[in-house]
Tab-separated table of C-alpha atoms in Angstrom:
chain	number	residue	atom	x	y	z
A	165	UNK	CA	0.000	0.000	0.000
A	166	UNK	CA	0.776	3.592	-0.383
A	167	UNK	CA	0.482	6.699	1.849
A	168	UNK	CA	-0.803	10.132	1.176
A	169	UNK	CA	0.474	13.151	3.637
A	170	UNK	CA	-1.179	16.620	4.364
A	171	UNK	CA	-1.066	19.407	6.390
A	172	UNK	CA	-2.978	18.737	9.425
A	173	UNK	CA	-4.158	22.726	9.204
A	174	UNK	CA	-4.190	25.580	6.621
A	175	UNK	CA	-4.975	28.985	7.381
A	176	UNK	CA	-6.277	31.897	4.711
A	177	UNK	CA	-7.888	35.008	4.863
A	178	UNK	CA	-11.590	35.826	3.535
A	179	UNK	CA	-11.089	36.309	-0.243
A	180	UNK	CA	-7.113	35.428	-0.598
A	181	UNK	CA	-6.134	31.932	-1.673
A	182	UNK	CA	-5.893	28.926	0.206
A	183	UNK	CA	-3.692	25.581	-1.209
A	184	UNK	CA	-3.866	22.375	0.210
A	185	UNK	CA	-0.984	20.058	-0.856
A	186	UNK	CA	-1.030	15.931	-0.889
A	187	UNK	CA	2.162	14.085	-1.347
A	188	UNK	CA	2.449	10.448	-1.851
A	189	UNK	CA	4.118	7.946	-4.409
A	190	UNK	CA	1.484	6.481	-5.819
A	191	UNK	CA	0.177	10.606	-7.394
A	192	UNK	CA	3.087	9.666	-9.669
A	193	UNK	CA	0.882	6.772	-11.313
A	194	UNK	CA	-2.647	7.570	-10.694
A	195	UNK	CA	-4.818	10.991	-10.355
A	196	UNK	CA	-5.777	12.438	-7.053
A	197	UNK	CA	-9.537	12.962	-5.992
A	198	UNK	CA	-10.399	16.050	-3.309
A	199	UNK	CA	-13.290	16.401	-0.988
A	200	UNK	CA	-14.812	18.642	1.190
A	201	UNK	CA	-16.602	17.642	4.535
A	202	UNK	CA	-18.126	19.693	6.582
A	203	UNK	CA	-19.224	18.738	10.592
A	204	UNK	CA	-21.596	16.191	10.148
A	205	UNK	CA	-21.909	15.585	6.912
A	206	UNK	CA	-20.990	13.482	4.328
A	207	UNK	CA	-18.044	14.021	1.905
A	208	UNK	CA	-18.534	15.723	-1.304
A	209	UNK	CA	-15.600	15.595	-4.033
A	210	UNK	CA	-14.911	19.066	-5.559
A	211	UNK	CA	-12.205	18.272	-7.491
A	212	UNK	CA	-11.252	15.214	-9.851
A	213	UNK	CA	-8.840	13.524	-12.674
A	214	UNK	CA	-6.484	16.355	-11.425
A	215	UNK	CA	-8.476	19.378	-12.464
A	216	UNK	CA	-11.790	18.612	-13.239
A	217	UNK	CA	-15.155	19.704	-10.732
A	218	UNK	CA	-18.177	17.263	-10.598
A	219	UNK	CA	-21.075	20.194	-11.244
A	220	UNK	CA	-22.163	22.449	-9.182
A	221	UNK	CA	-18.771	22.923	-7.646
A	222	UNK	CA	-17.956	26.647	-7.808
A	223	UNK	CA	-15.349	27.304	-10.142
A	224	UNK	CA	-12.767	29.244	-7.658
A	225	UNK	CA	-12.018	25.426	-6.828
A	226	UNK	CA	-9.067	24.030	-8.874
A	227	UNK	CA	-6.415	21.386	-8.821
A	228	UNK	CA	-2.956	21.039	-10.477
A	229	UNK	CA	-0.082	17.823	-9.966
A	230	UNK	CA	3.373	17.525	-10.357
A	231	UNK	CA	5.493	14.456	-9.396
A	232	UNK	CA	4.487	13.049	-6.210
A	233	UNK	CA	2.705	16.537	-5.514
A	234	UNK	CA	-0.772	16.839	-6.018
A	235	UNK	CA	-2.681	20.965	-4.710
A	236	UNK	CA	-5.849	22.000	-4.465
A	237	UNK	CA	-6.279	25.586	-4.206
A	238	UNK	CA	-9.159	27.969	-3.474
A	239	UNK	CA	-9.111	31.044	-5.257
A	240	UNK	CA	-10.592	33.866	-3.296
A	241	UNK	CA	-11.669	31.748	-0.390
A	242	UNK	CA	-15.049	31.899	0.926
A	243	UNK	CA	-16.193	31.639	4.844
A	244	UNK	CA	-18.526	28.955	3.602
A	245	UNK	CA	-14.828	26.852	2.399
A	246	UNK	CA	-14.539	26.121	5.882
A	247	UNK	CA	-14.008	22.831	6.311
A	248	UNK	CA	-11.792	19.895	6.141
A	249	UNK	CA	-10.200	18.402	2.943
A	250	UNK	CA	-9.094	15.057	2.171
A	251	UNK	CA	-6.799	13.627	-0.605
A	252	UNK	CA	-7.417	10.925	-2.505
A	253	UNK	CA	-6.015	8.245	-4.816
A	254	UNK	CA	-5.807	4.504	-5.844
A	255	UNK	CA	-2.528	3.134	-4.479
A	256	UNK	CA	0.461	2.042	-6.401
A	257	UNK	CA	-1.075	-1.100	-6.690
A	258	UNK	CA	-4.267	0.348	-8.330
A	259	UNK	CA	-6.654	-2.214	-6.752
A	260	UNK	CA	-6.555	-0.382	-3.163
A	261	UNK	CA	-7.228	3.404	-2.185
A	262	UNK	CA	-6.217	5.334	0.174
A	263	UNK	CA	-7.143	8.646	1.628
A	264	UNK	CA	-4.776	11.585	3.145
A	265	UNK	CA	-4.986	12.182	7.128
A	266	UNK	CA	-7.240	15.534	5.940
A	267	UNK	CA	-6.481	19.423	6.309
A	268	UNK	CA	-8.386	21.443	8.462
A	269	UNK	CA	-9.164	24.942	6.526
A	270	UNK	CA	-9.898	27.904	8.565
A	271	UNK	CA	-11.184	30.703	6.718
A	272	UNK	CA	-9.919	33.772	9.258
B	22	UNK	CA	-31.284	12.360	-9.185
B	23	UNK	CA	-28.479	9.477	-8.203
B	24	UNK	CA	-28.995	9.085	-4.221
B	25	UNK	CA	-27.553	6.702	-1.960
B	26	UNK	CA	-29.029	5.605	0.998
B	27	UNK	CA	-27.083	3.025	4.056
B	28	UNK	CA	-28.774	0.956	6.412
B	29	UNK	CA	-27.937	-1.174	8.908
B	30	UNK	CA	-25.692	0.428	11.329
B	31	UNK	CA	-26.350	-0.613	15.231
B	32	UNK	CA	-24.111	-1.331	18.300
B	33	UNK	CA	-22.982	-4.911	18.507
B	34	UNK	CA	-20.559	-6.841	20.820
B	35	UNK	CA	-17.066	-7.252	19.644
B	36	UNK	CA	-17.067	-10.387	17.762
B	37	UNK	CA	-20.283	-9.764	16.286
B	38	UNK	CA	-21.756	-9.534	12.138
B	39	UNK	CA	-23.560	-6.878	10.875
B	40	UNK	CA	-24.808	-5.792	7.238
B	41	UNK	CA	-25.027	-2.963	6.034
B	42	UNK	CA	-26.906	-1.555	3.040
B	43	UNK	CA	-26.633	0.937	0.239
B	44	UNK	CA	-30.022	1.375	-1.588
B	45	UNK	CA	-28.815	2.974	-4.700
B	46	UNK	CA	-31.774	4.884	-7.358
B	47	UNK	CA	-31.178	7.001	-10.333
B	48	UNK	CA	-28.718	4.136	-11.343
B	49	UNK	CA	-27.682	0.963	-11.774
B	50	UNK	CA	-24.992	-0.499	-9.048
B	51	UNK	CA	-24.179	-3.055	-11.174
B	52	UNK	CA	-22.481	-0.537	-13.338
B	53	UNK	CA	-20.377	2.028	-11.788
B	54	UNK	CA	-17.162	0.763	-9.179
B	55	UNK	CA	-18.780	0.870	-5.600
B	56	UNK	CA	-17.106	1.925	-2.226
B	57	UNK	CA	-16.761	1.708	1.576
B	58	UNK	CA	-15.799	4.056	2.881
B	59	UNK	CA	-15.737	4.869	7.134
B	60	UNK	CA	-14.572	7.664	9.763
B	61	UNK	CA	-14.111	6.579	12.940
B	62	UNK	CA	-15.376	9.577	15.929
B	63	UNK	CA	-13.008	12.597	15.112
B	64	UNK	CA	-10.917	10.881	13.139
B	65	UNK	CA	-10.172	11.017	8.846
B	66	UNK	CA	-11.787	8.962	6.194
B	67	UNK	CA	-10.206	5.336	5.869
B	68	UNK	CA	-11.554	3.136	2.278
B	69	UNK	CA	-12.674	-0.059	3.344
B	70	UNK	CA	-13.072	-1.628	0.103
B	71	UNK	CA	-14.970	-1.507	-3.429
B	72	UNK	CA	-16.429	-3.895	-6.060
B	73	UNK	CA	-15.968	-3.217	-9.894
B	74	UNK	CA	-16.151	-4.708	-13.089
B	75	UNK	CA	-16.989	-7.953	-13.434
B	76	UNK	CA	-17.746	-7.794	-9.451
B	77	UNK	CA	-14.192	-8.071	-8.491
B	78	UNK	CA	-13.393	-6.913	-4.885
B	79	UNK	CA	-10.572	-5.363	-3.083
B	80	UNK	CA	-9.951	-4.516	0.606
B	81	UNK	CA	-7.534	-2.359	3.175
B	82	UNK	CA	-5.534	-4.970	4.894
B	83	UNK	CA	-7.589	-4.796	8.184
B	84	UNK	CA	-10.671	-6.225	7.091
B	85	UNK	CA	-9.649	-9.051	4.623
B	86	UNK	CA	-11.082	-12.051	5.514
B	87	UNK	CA	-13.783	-10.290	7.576
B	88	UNK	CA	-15.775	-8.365	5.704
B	89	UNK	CA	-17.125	-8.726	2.113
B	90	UNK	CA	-18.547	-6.420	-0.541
B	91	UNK	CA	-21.369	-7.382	-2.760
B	92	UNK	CA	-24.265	-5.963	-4.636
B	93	UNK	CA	-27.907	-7.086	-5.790
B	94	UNK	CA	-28.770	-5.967	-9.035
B	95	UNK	CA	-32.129	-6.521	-8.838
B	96	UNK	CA	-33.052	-4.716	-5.596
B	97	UNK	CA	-30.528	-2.064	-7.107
B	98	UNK	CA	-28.308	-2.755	-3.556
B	99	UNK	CA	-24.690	-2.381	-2.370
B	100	UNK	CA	-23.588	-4.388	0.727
B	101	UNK	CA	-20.949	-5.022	3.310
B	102	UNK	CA	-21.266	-8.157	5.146
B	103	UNK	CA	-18.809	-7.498	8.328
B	104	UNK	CA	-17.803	-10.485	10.945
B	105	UNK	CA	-15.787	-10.967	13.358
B	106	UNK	CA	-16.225	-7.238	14.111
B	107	UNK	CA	-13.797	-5.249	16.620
B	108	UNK	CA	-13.959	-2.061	18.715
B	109	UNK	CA	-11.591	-0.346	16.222
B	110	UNK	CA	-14.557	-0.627	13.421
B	111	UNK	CA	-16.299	1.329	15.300
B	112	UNK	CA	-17.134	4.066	12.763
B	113	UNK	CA	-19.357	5.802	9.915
B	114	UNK	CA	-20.028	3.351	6.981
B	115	UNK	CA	-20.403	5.299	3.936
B	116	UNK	CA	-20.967	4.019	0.834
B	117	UNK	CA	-20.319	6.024	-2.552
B	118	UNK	CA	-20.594	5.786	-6.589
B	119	UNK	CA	-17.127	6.102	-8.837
B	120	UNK	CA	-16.189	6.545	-11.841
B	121	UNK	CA	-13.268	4.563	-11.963
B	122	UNK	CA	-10.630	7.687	-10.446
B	123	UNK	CA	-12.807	9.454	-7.621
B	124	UNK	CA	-16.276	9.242	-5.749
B	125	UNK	CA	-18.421	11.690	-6.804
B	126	UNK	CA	-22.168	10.927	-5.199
B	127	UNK	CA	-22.116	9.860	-1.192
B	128	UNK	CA	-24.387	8.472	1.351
B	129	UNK	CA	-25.435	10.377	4.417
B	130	UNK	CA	-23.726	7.366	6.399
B	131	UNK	CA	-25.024	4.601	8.908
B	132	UNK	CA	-23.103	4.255	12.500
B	133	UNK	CA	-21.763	1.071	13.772
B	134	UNK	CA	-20.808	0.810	17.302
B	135	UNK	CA	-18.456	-2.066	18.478
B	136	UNK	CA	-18.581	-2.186	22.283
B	137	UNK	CA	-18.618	-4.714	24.798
């Protein structure tokens, strides 16, 4: 199996831009999947296939990947972003996932 | 509208089964991949296993050989049969819809409680 790492907490101000990074070995083979949870409720993925959003997902949401790298950054946050974030991917051996520890975004 | 919906959640003695359901509508489980996915209280999102083409399976590590993954395609329902259960599965069961590189519709989640 593989592991993906993140910042346990990310701090941004109303309206500036927030990234959230995810590093792991297996991002070198296989895209990685974001989502948003908020206190009790279920996760929703906002960002896919490294830079796509499911519908619905604003559009200040975006994700890039290089290497064993993969961001997601929020572009003029929002206090509604508020929330905790979690990496995704399959592992290297592509029949298994696994999901990052999460980041905790605080919009200040 | 694609919804899931989980069942089956309760508290149960260590060493005990439980299923737990996934009534799927607006599609067809049969065929999109299929997760597990669970949080254990204040803690991040673990995958527990999926089915996919062909109904192959996969697992993490600490459930092999206890729990299984299956789906009926004529009630339109995902499952996850889980024995031999322990206090650390003590979590939210979620299930959720692929396409084959991310989940992109969720379940609101059924609790399972493994205490003595």
């Amino acid at each position: 199996s593989s592991e993906l790492t993140q910042d346990p907490a990310v701090s941004v101000a109303l309206g500036q831009t927030a990234r959230i990074t995810c590093q792991g070995d297996s991002l070198r083979s296989h895209y990685a999947g974001w989502y948003q949870q908020k206190p009790g409720q279920a996760p929703v993925l906002v960002i896919y296939e490294k830079n796509s959003r499911p519908s619905g997902i604003p559009d200040r949401f975006s994700g890039s990947s290089s290497g064993t790298t993969a961001s997601l950054t929020i572009t003029g946050a929002q206090a509604e972003d508020e929330a905790d974030y979690y990496c995704s991917s399959r592992d290297n051996s592509g029949y298994h996932w696994v999901f990052g520890g999460g980041t905790k975004l605080t919009v200040l | 509208e694609v919804q899931l919906v989980e069942s089956g959640g309760d508290l149960v003695r260590p060493g005990g089964s439980l299923r737990l359901s996934c009534a799927a509508s607006g599609f067809t489980v049969s065929s999109y991949y299929m997760t597990w996915v669970r949080q254990a209280p204040g803690k991040g999102l673990e995958w527990v296993s999926f089915i996919y083409s062909g109904d192959r399976t996969s697992y993490v590590d600490s459930v092999k050989g206890r729990f299984t993954i299956s789906r009926d395609s004529s009630k339109n329902i995902l499952y996850l049969q889980m024995n031999s259960l322990r206090t650390e599965d003590t979590a939210v069961y979620y299930c959720a819809r692929g396409p084959s590189s991310a989940w992109n519709y969720w379940g609101q989640g059924t609790r399972v409680t493994v205490s003595s």
